[in-house]
CSV table of C-alpha atoms in Angstrom, one decimal:
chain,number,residue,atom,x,y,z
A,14,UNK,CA,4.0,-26.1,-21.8
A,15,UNK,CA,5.2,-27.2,-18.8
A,16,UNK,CA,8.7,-26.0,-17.4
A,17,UNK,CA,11.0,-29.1,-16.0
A,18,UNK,CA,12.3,-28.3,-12.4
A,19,UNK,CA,15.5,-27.5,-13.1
A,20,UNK,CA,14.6,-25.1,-14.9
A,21,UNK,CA,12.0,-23.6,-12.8
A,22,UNK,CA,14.3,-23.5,-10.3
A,23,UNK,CA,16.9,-21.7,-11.9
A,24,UNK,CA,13.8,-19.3,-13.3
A,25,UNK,CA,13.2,-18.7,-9.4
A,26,UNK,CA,16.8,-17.6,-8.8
A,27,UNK,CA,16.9,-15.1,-11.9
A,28,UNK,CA,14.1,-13.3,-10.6
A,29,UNK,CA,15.2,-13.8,-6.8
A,30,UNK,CA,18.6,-11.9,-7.9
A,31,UNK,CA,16.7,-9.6,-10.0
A,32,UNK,CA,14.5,-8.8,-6.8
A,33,UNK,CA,17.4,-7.9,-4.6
A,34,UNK,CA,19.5,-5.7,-7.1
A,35,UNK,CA,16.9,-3.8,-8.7
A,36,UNK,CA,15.6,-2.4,-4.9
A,37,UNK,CA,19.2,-1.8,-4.1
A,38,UNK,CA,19.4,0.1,-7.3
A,39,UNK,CA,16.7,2.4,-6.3
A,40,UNK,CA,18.7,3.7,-3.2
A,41,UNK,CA,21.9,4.5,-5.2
A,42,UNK,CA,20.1,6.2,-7.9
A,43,UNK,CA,19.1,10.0,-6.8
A,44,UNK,CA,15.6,9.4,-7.1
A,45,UNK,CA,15.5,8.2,-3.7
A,46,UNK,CA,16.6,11.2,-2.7
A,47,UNK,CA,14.6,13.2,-4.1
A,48,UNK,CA,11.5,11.0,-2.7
A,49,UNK,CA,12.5,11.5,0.6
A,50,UNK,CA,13.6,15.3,0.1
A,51,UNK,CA,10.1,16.0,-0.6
A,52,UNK,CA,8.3,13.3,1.6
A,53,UNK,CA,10.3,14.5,4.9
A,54,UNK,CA,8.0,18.1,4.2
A,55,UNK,CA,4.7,16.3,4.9
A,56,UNK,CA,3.8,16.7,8.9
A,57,UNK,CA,3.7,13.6,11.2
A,58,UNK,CA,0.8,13.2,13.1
A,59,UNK,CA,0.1,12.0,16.4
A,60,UNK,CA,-2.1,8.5,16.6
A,61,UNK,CA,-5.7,10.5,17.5
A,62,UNK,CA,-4.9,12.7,14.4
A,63,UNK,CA,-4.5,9.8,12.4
A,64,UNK,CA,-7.3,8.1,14.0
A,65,UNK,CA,-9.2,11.3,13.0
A,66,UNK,CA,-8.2,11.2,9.1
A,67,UNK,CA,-8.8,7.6,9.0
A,68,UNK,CA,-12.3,7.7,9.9
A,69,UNK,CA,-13.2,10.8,7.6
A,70,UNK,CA,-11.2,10.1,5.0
A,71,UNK,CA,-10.4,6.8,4.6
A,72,UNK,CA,-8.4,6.2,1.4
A,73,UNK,CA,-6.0,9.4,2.6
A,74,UNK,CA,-2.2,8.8,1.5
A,75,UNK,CA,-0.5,12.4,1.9
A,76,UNK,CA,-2.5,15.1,4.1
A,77,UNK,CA,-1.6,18.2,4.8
A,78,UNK,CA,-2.9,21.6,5.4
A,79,UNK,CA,-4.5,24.4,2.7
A,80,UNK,CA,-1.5,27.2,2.4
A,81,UNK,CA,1.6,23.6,3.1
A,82,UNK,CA,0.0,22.3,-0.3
A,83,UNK,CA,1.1,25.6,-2.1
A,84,UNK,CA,4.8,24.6,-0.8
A,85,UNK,CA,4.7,21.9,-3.2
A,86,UNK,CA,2.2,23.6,-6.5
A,87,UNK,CA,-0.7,22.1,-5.8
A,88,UNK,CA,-3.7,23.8,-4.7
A,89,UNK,CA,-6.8,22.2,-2.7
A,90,UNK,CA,-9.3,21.4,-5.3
A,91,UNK,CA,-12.9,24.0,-4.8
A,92,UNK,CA,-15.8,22.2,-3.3
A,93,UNK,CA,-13.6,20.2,-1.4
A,94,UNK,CA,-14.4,19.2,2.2
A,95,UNK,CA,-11.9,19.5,4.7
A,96,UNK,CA,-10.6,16.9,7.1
A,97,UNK,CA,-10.5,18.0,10.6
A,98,UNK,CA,-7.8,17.3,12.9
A,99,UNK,CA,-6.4,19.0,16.3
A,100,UNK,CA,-3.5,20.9,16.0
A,101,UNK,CA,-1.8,22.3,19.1
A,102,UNK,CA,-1.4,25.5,20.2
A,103,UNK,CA,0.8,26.9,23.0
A,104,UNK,CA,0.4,30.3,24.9
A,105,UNK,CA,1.5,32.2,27.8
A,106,UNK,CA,-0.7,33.7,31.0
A,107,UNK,CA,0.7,35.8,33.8
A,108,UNK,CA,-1.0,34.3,37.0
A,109,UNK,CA,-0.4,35.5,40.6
A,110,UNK,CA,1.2,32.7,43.0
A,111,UNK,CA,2.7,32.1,46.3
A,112,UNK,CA,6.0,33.3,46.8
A,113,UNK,CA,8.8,30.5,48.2
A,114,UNK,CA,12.2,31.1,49.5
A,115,UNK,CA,15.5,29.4,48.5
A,116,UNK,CA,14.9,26.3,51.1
A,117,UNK,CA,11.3,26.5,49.9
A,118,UNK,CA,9.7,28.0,52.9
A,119,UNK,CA,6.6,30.1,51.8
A,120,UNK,CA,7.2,34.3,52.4
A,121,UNK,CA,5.6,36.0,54.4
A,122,UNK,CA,4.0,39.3,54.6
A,123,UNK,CA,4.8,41.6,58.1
A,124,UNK,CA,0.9,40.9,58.6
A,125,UNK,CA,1.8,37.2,58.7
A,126,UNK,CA,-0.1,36.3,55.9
A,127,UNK,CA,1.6,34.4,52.2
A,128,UNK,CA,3.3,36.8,49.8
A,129,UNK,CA,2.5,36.5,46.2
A,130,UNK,CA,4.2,37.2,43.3
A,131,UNK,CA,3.6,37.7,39.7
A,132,UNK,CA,4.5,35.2,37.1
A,133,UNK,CA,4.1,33.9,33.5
A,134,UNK,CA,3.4,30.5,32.6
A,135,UNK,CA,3.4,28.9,29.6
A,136,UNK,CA,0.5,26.4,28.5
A,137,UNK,CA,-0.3,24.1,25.5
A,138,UNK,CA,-3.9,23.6,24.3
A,139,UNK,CA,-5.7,21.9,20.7
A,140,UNK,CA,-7.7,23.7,18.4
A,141,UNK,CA,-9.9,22.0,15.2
A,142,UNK,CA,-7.7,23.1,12.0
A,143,UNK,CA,-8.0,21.2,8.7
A,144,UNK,CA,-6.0,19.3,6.2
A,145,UNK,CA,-6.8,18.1,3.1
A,146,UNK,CA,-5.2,14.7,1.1
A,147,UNK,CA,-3.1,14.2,-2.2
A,148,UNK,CA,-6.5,13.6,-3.7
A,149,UNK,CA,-8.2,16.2,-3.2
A,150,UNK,CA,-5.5,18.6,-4.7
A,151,UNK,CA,-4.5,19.1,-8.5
A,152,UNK,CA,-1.2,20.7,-9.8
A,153,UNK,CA,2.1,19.2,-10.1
A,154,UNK,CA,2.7,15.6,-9.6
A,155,UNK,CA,5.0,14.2,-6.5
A,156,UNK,CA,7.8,12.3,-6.7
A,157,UNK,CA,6.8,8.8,-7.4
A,158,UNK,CA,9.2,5.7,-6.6
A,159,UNK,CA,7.4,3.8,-8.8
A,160,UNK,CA,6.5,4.2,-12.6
A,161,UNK,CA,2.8,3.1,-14.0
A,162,UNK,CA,2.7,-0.3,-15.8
A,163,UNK,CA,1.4,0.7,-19.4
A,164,UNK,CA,2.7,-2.7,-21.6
A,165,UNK,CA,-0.3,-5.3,-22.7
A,166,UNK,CA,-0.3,-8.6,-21.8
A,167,UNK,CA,-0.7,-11.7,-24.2
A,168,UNK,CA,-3.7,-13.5,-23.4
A,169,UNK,CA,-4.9,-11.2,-20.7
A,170,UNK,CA,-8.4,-12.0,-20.6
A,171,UNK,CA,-7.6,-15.7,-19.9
A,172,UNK,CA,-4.4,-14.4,-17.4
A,173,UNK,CA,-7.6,-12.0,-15.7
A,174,UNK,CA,-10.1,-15.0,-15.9
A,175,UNK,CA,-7.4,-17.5,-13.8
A,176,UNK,CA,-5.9,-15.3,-11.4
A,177,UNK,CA,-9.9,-14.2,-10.2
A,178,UNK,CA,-10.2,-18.5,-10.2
A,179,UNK,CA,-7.2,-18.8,-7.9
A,180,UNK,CA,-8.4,-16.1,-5.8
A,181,UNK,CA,-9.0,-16.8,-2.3
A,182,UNK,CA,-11.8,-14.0,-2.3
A,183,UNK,CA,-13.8,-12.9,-5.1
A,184,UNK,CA,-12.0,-10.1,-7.2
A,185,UNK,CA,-14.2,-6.8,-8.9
A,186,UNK,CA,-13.8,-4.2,-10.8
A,187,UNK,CA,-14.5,-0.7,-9.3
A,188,UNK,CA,-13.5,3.0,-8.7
A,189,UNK,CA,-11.1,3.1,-6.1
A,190,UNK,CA,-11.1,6.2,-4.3
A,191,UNK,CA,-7.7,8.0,-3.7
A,192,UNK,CA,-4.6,7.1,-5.3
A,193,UNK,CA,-4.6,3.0,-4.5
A,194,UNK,CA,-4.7,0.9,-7.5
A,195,UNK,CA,-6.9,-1.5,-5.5
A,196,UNK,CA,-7.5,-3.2,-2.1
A,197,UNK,CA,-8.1,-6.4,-0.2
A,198,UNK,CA,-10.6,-6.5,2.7
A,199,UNK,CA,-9.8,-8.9,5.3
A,200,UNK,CA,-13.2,-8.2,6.9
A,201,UNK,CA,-15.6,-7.9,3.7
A,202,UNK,CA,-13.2,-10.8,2.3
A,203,UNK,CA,-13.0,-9.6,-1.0
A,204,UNK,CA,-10.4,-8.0,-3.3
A,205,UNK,CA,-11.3,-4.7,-5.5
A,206,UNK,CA,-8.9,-3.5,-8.4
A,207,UNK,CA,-8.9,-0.4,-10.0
A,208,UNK,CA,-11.1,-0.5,-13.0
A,209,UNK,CA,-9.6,0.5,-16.4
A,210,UNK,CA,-6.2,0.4,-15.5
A,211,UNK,CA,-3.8,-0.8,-18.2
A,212,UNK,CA,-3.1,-4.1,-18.6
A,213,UNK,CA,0.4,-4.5,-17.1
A,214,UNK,CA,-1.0,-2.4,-14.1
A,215,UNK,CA,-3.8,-4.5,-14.0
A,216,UNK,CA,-2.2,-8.5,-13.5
A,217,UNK,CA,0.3,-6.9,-11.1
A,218,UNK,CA,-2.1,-5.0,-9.0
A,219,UNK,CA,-4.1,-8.5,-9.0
A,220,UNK,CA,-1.1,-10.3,-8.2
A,221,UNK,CA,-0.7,-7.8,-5.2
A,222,UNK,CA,-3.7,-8.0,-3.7
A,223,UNK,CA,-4.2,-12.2,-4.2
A,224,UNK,CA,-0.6,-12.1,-2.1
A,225,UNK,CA,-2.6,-10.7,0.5
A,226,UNK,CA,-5.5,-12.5,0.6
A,227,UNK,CA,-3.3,-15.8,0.2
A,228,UNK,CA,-0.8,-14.8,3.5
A,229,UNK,CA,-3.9,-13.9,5.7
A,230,UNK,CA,-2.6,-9.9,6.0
A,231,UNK,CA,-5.5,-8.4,8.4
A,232,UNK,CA,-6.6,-11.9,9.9
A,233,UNK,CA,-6.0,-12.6,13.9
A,234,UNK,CA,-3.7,-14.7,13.1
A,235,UNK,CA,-1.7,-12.0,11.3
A,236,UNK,CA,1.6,-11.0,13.2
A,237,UNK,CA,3.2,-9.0,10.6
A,238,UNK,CA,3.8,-5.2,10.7
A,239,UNK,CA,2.8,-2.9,7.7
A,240,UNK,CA,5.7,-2.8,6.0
A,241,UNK,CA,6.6,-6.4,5.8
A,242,UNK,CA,2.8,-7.2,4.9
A,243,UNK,CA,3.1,-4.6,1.5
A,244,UNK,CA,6.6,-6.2,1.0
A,245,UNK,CA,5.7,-9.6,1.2
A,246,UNK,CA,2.8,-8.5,-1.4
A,247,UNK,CA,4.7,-6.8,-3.8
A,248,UNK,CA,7.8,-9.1,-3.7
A,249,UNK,CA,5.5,-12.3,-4.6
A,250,UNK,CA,3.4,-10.0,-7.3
A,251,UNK,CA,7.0,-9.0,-8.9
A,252,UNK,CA,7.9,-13.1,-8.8
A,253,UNK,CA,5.1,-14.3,-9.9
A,254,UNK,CA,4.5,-11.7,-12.7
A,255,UNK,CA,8.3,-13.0,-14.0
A,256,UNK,CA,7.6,-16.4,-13.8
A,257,UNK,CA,4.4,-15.3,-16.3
A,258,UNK,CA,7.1,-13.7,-18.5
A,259,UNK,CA,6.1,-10.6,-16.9
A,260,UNK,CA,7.8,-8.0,-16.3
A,261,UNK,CA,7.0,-5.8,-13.7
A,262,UNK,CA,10.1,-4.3,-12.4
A,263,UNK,CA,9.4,-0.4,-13.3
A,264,UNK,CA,6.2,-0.5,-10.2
A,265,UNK,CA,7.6,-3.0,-7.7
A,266,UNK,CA,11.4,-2.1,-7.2
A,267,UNK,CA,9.8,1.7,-6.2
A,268,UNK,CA,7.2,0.3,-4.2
A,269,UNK,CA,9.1,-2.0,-2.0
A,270,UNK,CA,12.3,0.2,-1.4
A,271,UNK,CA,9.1,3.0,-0.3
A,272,UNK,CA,8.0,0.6,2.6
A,273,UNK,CA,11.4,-0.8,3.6
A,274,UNK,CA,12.3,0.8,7.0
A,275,UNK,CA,16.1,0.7,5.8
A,276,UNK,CA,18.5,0.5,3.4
A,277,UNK,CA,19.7,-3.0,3.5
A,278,UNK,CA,15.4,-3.7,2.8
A,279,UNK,CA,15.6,-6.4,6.0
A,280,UNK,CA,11.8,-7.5,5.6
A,281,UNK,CA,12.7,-8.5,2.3
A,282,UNK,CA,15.7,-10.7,3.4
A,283,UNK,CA,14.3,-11.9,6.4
A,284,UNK,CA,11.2,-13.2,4.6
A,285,UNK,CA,12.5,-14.3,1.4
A,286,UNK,CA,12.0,-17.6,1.6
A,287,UNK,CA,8.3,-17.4,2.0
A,288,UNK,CA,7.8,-14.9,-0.3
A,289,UNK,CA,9.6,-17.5,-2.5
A,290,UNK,CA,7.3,-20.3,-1.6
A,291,UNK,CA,4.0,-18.4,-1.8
A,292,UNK,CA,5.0,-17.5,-5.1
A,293,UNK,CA,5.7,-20.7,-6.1
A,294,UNK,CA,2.7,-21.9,-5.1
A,295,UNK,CA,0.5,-19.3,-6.8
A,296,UNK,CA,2.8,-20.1,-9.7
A,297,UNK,CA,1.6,-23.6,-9.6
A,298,UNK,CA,-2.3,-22.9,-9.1
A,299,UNK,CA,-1.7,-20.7,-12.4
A,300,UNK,CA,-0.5,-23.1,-14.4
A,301,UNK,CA,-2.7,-26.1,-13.5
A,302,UNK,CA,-5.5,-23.6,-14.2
A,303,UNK,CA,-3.7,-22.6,-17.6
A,304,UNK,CA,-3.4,-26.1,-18.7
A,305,UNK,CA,-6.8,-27.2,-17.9
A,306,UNK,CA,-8.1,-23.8,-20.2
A,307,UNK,CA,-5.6,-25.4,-23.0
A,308,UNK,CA,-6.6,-29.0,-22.5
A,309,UNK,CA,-10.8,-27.4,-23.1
A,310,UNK,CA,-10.2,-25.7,-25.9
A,311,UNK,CA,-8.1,-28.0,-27.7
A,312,UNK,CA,-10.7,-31.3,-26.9
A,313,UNK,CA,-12.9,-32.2,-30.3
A,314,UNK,CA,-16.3,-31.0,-30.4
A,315,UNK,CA,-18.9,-33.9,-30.2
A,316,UNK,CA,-19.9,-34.9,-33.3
A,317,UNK,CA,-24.4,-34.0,-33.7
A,318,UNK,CA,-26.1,-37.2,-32.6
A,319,UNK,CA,-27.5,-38.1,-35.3
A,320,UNK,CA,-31.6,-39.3,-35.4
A,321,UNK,CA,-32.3,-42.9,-37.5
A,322,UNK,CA,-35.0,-42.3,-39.8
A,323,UNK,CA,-37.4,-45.2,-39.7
A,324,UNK,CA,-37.8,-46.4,-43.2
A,325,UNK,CA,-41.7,-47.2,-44.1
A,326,UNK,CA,-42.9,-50.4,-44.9
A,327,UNK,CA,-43.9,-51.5,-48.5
């Protein structure tokens, strides 16, 4: 049935107040710190690194090298191919050079010729090492900000059946590699979830990725930074999921507070009203497309034509 505006409206501002206070939340609890105590161990890499683990590897969330992975119980999976990166090395060589006095005026020898002297110099160089990603590792779990969606969903498989309707890109169902729940390509233009995830998990995840797709994230015209793009994502999933009735609080409060670059989560303020009105209008596709699912299945089926039967002539 549909909701009257005042009434959406005041739907809207639940779930906008329930947006801002549950990410807060997530800072003044001690998970956060716990997150970051553990996250701050993982090694920052320089751009080519990154570059490097992109290209062979690219689904990689946390990489870091064989014996590091111990630090935290896990251990590198056998069989497992190692992604190479150049790690730098520094060392020191004595090398003879000319010898200069205090007003730098080279010293001379009673033959005339330059005096030398003996020094050691330091140097810095890269050697291939390699590191290996979350996924590739088994033994005890990180610290997650977010928890796993497991509740069901009334009427999912019409819910799953709209939301790949409203889609601006087709939506599958596949193995994602890595730890992602799904993905959407802005150059193959399509959208790929995580098969046989729950079915909480699953609506949010499709939610997520459809906010992506709908904002243009990884078009030319996109100016956003990473962080505000998987913001903007999540926030409108979270919205629209509780304008559904759903609730998917548990997953998005972690996930956003993760990608905020402080405290106060500015991208989420800064851009609330279009995450607001995107949400709102992916609201409104969903229930146009509801209703017209309803209106279907509640028409009459036509009655069988029936065939005159040509009576014979006496």
């Amino acid at each position: 049935m549909k909701k009257s505006k005042s009434n959406r409206e005041e739907k809207m501002s639940e779930i906008q107040e329930r947006l801002m206070n549950g990410t807060k939340e997530i800072y003044e609890s001690g998970k956060w710190a716990e997150y970051i105590s553990v996250m701050s161990k993982f090694p920052n890499y320089s751009i080519n690194n990154c570059i490097l683990i992109a290209s062979q590897c690219p689904h990689a969330s946390y990489v870091c090298g064989y014996k590091k992975w111990n630090e935290f119980n896990r251990n590198v999976v056998k069989g497992e191919s190692g992604i190479m990166i150049f790690a730098p090395i520094k060392g020191k060589v004595e090398v003879e050079e000319p010898k200069f006095d205090e007003r730098n005026q080279p010293v001379l020898n009673d033959d005339g010729t330059q005096s030398t002297e003996r020094v050691t110099r330091e140097y810095k160089s890269f050697r291939p090492c390699y590191v290996f990603d979350l996924s590739q590792t088994e033994g005890d779990p990180l610290p997650s900000l977010t928890t796993r969606l497991e509740a069901g969903v009334e009427d999912y498989e019409k819910l799953k059946e709209v939301l790949i309707s409203i889609s601006p890109v087709p939506v599958s169902f596949e193995e994602v590699p890595g730890s992602a729940n799904g993905f959407y390509s802005p150059t193959e233009m399509r959208i790929v979830v995580q098969e046989g995830m729950p079915e909480l998990q699953t609506i949010k995840t499709m939610l997520h990725e459809i906010a992506h797709a709908t904002y243009g994230h990884g078009s030319k015209e996109d100016k956003w930074d990473k962080q505000s793009k998987e913001i903007q994502a999540e926030s409108t999933a979270f919205w629209v999921a509780g304008m559904l009735g759903l609730d998917t609080g548990d997953y998005s409060f972690g996930y956003i507070t993760g990608w905020s670059k402080d405290r106060e989560v500015s991208e989420l303020k800064e851009n609330l009203e279009l995450i607001k009105n995107t949400a709102n209008e992916l609201v409104t596709k969903i229930d146009e497309k509801l209703a017209e699912l309803e209106a279907k299945q509640e028409m009459p089926e036509e009655s069988e034509t029936q065939i005159p039967v040509k009576k014979k002539s006496r």
